[in-house]
mmCIF file of N, CA, C and O in Angstrom:
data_model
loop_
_atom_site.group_PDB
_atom_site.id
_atom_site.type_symbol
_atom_site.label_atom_id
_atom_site.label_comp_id
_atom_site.label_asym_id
_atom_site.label_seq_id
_atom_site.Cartn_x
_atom_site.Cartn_y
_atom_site.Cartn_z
ATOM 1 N N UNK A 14 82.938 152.151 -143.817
ATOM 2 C CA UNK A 14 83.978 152.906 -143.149
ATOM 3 C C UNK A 14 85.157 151.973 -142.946
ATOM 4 O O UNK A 14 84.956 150.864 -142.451
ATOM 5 N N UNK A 15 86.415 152.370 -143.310
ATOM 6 C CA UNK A 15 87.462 151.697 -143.070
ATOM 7 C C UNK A 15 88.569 152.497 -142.590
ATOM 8 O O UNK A 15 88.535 153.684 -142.915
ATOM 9 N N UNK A 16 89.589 152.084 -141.853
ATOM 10 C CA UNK A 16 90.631 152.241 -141.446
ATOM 11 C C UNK A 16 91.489 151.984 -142.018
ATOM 12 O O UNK A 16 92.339 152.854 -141.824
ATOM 13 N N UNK A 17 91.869 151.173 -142.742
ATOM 14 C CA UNK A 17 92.889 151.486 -143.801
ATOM 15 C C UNK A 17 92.278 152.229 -145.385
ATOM 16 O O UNK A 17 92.326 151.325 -146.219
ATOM 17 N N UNK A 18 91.993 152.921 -145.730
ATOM 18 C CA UNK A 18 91.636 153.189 -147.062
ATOM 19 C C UNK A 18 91.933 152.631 -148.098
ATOM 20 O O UNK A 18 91.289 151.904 -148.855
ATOM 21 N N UNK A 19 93.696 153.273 -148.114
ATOM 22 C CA UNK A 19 94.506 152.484 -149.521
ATOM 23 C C UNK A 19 94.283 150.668 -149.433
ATOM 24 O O UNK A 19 94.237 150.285 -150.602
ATOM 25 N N UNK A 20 94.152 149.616 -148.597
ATOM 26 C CA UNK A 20 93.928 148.650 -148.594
ATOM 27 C C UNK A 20 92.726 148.327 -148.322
ATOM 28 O O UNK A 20 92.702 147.198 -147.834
ATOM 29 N N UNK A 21 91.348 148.958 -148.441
ATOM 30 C CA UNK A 21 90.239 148.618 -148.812
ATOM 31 C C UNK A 21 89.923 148.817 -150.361
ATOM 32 O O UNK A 21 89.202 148.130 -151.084
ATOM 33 N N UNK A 22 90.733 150.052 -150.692
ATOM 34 C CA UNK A 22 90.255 150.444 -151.991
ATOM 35 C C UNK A 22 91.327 149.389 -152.975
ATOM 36 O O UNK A 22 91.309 149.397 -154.206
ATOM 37 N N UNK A 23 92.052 148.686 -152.304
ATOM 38 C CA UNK A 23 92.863 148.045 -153.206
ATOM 39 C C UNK A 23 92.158 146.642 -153.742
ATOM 40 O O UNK A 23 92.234 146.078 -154.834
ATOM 41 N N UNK A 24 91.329 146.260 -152.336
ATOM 42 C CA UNK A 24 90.668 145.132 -152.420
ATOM 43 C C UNK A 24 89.469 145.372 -152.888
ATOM 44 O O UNK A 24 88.773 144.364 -153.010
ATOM 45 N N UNK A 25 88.914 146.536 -153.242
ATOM 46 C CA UNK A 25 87.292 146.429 -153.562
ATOM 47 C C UNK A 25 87.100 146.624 -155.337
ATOM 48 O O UNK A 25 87.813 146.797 -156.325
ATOM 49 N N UNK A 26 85.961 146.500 -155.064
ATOM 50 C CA UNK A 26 85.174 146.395 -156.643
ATOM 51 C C UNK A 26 84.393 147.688 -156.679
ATOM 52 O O UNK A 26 84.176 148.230 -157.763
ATOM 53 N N UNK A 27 84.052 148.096 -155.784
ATOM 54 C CA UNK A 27 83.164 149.691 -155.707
ATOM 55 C C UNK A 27 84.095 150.439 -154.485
ATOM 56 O O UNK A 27 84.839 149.906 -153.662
ATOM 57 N N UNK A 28 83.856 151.484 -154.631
ATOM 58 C CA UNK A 28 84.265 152.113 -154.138
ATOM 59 C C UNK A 28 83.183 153.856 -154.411
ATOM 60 O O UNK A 28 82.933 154.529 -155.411
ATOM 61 N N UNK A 29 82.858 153.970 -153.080
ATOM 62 C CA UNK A 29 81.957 154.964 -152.928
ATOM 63 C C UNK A 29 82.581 156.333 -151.797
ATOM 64 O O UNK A 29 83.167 156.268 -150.717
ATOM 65 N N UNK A 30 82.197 157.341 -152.516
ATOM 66 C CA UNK A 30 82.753 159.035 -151.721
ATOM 67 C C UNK A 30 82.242 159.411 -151.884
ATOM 68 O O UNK A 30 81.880 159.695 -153.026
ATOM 69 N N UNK A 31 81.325 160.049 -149.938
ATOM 70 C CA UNK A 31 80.730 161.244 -150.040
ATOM 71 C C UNK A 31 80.933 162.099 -149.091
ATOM 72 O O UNK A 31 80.253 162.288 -148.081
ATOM 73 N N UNK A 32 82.223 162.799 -149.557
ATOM 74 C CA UNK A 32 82.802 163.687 -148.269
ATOM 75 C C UNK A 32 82.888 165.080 -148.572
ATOM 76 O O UNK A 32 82.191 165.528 -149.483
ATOM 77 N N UNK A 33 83.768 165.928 -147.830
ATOM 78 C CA UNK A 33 83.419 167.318 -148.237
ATOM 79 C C UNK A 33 85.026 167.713 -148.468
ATOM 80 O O UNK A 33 85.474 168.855 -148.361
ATOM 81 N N UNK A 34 85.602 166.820 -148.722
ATOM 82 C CA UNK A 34 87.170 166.894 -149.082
ATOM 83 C C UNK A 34 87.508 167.899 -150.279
ATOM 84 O O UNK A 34 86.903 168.082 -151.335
ATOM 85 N N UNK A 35 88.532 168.424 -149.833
ATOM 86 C CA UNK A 35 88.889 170.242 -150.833
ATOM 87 C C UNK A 35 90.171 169.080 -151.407
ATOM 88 O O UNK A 35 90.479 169.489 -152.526
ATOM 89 N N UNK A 36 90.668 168.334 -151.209
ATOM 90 C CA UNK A 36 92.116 167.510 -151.516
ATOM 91 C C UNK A 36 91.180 165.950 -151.906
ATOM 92 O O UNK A 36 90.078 165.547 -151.535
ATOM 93 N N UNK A 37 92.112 165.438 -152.716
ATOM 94 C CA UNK A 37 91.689 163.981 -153.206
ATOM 95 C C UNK A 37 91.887 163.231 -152.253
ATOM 96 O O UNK A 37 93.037 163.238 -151.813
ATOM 97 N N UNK A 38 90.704 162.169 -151.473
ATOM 98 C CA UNK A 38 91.205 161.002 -150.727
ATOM 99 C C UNK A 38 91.352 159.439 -151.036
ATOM 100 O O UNK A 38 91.603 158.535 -150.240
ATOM 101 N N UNK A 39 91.077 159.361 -152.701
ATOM 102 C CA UNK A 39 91.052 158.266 -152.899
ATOM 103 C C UNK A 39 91.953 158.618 -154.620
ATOM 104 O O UNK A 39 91.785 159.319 -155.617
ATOM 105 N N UNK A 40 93.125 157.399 -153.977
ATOM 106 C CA UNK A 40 93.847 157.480 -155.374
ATOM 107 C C UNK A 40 93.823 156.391 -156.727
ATOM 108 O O UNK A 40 93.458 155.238 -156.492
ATOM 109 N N UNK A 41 94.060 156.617 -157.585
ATOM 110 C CA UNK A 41 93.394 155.716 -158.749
ATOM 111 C C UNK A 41 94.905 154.882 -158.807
ATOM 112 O O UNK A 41 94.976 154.203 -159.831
ATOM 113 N N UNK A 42 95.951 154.799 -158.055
ATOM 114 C CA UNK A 42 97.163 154.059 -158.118
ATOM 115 C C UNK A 42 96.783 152.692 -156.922
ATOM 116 O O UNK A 42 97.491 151.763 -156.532
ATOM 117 N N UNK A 43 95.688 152.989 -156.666
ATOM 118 C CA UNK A 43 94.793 151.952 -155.368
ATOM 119 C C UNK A 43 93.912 151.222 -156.125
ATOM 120 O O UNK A 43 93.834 150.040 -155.791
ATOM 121 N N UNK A 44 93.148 151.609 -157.146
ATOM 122 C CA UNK A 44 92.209 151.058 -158.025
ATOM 123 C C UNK A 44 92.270 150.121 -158.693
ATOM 124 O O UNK A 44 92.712 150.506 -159.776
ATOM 125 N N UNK A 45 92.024 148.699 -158.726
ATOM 126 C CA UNK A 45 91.829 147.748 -159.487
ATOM 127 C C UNK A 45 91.138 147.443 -160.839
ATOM 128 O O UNK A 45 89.973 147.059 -160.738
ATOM 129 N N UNK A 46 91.685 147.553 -162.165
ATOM 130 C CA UNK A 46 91.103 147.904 -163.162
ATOM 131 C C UNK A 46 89.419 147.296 -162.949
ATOM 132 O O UNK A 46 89.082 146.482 -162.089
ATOM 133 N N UNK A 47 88.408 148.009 -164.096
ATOM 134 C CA UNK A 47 86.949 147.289 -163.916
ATOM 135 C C UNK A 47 86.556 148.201 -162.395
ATOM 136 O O UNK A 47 85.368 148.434 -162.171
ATOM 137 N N UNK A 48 87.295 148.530 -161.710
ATOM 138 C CA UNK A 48 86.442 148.996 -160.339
ATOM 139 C C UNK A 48 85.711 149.863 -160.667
ATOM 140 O O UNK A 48 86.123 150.454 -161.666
ATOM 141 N N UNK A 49 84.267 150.425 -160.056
ATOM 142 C CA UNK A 49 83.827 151.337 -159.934
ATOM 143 C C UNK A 49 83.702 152.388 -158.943
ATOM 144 O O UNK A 49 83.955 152.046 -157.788
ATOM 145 N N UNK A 50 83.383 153.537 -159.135
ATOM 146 C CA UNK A 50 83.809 154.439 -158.058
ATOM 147 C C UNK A 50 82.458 155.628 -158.665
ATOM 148 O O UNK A 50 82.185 156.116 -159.762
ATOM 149 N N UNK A 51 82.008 155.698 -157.594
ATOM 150 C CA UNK A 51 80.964 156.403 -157.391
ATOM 151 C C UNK A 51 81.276 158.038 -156.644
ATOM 152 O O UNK A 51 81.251 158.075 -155.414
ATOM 153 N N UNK A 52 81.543 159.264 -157.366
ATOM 154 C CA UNK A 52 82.264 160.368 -156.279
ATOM 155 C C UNK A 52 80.543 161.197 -156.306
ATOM 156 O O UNK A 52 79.808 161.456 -157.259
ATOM 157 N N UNK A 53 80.393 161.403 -154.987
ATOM 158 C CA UNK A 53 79.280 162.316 -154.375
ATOM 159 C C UNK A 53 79.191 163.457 -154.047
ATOM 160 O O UNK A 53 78.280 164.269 -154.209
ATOM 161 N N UNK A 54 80.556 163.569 -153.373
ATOM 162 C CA UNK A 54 80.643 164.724 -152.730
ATOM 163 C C UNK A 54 81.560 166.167 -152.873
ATOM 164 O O UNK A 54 81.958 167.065 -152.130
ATOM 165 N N UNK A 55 81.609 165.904 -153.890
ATOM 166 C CA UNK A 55 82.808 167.254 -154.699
ATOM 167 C C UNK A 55 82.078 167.811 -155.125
ATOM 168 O O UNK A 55 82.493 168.027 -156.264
ATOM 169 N N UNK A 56 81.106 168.289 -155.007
ATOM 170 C CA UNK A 56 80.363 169.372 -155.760
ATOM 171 C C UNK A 56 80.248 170.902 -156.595
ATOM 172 O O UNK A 56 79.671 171.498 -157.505
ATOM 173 N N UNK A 57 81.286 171.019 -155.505
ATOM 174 C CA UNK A 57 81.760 172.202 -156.296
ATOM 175 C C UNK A 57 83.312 172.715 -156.259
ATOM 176 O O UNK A 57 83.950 172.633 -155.209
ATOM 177 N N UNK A 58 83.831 173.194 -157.329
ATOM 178 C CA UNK A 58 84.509 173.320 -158.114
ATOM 179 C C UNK A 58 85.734 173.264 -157.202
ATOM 180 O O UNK A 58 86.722 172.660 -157.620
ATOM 181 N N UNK A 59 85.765 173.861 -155.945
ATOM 182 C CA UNK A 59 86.819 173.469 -155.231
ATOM 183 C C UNK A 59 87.410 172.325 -154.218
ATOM 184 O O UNK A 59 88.475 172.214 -153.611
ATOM 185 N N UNK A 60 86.058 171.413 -154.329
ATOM 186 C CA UNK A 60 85.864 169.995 -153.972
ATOM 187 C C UNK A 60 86.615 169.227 -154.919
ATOM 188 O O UNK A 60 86.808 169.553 -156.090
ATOM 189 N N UNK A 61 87.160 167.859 -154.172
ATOM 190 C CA UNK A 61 87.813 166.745 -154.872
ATOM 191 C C UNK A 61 88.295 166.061 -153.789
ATOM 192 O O UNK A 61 89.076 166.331 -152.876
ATOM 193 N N UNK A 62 87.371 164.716 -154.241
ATOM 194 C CA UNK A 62 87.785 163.348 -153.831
ATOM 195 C C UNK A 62 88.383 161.956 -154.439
ATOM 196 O O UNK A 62 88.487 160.937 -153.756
ATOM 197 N N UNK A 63 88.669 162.021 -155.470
ATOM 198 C CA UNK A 63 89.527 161.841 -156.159
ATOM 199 C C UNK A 63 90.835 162.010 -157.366
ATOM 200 O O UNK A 63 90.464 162.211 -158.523
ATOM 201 N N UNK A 64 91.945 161.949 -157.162
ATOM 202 C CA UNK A 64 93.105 162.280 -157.992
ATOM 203 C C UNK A 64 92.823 162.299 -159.230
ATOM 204 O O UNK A 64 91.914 161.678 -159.781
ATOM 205 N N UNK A 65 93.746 163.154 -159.802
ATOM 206 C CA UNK A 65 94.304 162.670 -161.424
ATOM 207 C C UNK A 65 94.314 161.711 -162.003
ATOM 208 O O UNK A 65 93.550 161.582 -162.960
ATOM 209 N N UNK A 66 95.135 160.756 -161.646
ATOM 210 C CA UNK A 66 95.082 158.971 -161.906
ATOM 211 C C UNK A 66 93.480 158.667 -162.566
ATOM 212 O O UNK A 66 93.015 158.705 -163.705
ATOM 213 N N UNK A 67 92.851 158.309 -161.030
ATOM 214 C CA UNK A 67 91.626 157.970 -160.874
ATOM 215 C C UNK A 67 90.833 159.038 -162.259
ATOM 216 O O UNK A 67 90.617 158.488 -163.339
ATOM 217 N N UNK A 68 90.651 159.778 -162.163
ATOM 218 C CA UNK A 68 89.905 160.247 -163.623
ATOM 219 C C UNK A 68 90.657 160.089 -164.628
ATOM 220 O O UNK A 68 89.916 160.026 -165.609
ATOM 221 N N UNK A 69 91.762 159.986 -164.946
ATOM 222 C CA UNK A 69 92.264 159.597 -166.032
ATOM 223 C C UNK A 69 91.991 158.743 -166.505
ATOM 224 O O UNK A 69 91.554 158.650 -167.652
ATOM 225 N N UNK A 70 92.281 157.452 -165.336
ATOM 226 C CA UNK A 70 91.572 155.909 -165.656
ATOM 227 C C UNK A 70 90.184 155.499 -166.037
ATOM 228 O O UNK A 70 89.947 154.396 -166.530
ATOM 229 N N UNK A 71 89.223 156.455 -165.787
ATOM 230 C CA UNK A 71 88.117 155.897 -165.731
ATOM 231 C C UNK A 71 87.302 156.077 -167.125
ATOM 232 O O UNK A 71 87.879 156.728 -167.996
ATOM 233 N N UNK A 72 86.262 155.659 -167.357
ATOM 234 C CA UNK A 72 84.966 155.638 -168.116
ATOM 235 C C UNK A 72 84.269 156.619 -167.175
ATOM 236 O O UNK A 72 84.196 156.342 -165.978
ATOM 237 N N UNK A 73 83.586 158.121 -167.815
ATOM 238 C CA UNK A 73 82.873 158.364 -167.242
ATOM 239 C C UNK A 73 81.491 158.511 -167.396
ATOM 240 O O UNK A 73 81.181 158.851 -168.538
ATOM 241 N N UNK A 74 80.663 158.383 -166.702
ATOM 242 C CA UNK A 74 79.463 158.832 -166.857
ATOM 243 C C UNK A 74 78.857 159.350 -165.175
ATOM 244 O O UNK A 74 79.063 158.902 -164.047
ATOM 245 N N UNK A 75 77.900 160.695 -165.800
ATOM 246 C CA UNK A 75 77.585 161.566 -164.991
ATOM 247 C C UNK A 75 75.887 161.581 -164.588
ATOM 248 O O UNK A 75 75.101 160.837 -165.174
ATOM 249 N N UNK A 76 75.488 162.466 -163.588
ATOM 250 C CA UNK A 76 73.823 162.443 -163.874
ATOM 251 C C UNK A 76 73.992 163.662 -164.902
ATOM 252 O O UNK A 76 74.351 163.264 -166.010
ATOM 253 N N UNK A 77 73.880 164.570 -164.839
ATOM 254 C CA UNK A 77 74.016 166.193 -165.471
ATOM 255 C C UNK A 77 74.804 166.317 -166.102
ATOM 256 O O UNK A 77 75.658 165.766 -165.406
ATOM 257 N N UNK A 78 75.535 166.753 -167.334
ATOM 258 C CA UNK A 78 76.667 166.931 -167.781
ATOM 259 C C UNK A 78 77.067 168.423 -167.027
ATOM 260 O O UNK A 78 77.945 168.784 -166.243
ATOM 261 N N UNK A 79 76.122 168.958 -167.594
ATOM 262 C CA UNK A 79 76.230 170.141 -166.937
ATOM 263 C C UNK A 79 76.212 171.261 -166.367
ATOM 264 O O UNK A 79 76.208 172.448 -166.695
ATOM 265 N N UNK A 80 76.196 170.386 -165.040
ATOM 266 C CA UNK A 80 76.494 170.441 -163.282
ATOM 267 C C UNK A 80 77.657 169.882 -162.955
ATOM 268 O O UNK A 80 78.532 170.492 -162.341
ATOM 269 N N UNK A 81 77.787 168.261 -163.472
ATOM 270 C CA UNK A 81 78.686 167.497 -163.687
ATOM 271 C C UNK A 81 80.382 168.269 -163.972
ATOM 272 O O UNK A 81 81.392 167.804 -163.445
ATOM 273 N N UNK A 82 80.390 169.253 -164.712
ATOM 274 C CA UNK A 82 81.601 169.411 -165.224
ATOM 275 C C UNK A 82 81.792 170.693 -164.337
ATOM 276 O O UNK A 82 82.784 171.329 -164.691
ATOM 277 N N UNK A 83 81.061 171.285 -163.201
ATOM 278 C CA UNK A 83 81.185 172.215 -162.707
ATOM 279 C C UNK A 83 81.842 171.877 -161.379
ATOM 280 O O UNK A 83 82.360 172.753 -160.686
ATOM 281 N N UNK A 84 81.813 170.541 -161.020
ATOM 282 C CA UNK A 84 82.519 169.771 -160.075
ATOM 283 C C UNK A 84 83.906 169.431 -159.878
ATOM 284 O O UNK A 84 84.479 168.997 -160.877
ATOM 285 N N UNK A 85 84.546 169.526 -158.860
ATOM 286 C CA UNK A 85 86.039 169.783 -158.517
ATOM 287 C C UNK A 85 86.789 168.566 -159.497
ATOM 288 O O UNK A 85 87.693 168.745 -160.313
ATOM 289 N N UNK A 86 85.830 166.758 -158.991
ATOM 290 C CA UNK A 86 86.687 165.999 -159.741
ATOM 291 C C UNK A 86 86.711 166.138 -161.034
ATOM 292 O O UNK A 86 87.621 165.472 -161.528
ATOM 293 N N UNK A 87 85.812 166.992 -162.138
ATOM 294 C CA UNK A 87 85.872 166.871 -163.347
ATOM 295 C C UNK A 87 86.157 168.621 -163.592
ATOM 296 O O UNK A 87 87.005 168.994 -164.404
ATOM 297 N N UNK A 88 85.487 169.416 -162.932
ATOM 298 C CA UNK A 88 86.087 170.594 -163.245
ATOM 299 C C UNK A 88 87.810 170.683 -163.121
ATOM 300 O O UNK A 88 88.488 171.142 -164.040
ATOM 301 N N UNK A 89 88.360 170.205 -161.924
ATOM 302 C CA UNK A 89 89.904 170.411 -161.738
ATOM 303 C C UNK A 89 90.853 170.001 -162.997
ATOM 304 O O UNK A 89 91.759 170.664 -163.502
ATOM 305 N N UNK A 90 90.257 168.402 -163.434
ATOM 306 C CA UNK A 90 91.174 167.931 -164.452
ATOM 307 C C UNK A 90 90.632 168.456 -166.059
ATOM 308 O O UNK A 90 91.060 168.005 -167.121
ATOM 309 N N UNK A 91 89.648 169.457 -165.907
ATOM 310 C CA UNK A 91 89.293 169.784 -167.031
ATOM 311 C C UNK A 91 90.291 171.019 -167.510
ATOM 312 O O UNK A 91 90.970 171.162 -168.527
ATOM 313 N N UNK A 92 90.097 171.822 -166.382
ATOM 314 C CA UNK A 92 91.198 173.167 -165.746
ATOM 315 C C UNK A 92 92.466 172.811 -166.409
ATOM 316 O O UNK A 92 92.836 173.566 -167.308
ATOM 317 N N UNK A 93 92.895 172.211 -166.237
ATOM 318 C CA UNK A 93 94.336 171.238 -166.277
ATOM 319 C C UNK A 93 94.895 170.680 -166.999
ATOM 320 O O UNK A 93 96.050 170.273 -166.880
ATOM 321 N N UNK A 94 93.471 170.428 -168.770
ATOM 322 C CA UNK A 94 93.766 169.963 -170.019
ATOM 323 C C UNK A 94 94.115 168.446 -169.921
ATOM 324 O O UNK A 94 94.475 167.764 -170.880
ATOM 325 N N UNK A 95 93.915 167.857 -168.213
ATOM 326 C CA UNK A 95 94.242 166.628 -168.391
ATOM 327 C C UNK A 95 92.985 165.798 -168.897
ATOM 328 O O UNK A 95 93.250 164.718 -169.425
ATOM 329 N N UNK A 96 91.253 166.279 -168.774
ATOM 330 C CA UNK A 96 90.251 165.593 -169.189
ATOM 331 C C UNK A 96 89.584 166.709 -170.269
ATOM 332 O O UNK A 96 89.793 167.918 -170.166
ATOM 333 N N UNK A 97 88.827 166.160 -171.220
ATOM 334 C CA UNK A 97 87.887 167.198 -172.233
ATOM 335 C C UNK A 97 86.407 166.739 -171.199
ATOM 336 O O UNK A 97 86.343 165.985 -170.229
ATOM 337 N N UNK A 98 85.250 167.615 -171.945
ATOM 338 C CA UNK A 98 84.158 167.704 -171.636
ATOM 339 C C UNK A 98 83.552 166.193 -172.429
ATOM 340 O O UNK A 98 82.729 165.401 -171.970
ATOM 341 N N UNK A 99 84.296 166.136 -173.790
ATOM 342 C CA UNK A 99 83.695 165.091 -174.457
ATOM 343 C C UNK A 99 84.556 163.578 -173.554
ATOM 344 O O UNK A 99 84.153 162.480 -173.938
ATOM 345 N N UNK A 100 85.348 163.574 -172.753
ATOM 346 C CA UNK A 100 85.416 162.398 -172.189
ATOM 347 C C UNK A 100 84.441 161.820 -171.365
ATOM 348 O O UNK A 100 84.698 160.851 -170.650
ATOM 349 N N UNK A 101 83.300 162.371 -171.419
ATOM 350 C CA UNK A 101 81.879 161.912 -170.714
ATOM 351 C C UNK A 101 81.347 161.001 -171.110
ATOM 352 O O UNK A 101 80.205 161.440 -171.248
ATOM 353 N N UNK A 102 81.319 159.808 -171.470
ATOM 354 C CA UNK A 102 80.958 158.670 -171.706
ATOM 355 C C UNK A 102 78.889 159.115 -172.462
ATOM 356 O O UNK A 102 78.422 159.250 -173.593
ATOM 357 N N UNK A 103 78.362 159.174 -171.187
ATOM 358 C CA UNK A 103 76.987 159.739 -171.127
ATOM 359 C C UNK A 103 76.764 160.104 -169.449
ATOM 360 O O UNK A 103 77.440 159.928 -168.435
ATOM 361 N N UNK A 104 75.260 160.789 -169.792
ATOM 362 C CA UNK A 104 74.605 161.323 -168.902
ATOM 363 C C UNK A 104 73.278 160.780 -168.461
ATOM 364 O O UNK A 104 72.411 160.591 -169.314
ATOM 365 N N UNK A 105 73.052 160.517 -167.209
ATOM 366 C CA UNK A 105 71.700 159.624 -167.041
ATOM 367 C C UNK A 105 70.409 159.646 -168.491
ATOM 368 O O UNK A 105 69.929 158.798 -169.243
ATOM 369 N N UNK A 106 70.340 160.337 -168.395
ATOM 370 C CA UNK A 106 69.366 160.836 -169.655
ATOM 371 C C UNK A 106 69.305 160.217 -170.579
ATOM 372 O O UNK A 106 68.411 159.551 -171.101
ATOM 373 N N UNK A 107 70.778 160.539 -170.922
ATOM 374 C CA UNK A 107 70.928 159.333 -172.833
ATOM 375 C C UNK A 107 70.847 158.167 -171.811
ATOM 376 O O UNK A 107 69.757 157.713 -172.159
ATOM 377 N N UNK A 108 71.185 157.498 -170.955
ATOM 378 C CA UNK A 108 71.390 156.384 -170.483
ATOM 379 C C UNK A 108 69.713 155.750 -170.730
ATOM 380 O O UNK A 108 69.370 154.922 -171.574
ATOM 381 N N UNK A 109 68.936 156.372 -169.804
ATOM 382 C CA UNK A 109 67.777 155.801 -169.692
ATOM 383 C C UNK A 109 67.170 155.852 -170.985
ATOM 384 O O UNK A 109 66.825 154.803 -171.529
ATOM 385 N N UNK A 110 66.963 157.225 -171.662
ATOM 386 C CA UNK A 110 66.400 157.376 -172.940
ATOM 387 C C UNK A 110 66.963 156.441 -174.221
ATOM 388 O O UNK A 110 66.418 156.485 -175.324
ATOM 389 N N UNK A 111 68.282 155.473 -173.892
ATOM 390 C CA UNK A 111 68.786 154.564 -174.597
ATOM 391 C C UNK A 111 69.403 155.265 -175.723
ATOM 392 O O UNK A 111 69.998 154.507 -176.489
ATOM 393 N N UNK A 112 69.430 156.892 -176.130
ATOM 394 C CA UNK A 112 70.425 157.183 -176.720
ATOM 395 C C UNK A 112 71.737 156.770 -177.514
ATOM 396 O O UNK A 112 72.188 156.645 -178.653
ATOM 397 N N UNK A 113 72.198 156.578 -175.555
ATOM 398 C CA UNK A 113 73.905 155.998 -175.718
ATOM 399 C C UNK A 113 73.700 154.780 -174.816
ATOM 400 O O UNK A 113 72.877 154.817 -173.902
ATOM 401 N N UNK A 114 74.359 153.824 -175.041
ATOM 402 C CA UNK A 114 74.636 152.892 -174.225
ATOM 403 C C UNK A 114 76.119 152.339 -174.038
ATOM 404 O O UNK A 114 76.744 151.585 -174.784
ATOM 405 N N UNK A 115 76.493 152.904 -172.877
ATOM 406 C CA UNK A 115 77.775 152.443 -172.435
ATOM 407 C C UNK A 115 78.985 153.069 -173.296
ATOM 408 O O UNK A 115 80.096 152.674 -173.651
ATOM 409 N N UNK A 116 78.181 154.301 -173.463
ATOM 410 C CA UNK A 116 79.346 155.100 -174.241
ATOM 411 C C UNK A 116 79.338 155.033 -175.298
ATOM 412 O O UNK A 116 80.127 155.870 -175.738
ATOM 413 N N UNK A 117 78.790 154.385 -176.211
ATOM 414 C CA UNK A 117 78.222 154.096 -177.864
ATOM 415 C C UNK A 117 77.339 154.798 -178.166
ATOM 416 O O UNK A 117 76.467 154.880 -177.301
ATOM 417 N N UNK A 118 77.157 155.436 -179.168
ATOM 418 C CA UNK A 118 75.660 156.177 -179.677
ATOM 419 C C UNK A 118 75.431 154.832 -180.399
ATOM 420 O O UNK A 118 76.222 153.994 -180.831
ATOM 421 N N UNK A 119 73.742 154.923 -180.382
ATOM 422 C CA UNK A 119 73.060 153.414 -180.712
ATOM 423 C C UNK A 119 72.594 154.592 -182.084
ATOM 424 O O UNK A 119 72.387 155.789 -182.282
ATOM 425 N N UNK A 120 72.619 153.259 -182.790
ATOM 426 C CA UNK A 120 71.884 153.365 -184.213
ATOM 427 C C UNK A 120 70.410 153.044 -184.191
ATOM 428 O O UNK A 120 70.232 151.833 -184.325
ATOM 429 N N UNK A 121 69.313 153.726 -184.066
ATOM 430 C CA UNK A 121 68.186 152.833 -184.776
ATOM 431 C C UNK A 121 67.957 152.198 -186.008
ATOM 432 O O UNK A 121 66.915 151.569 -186.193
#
């Protein structure tokens, strides 16, 4: 918990949200490239805790794709033509099942 936001999130390396915010509270113009950001609590479609920026910038990967894309931060900018469905990096699944790694489809 912090009291300043924009100057925690400026200084951190993670950055974690799990709120019930209908508006973005964390902006990706705060984000330090390499940061990670973990969003929890947007669940549905009219949820969002983070901006435009912030998904623009990022690498994503999801648990669900899709559930995942039914969610405010990825449903809104999907709405919006600012993100595709295929900007999903991967989904726990390929992750563990070694599929994809880090956004690569692996060759056997």
């Amino acid at each position: 918990m912090s009291e300043d936001l924009e100057g925690s999130a400026q200084s951190a390396d993670i950055a974690s949200c799990v709120t019930s915010a209908t508006s973005p509270v964390l902006k990706g113009a705060w984000l330090n490239p390499g940061a990670h950001v973990g969003l929890v609590g947007g669940f549905r479609a009219d949820m969002r805790e983070a901006d435009d920026e912030a998904v623009r910038r990022a690498s994503i990967f999801v648990d669900v794709r899709r559930s995942a894309i039914l969610a405010g931060d990825l449903a809104q900018p999907i709405t919006a033509a600012l993100l595709s469905e295929s900007d999903i990096k991967a989904d726990l699944s390929e992750l563990v099942w070694g599929t994809i790694w880090a956004g690569q489809a692996r060759t056997k």
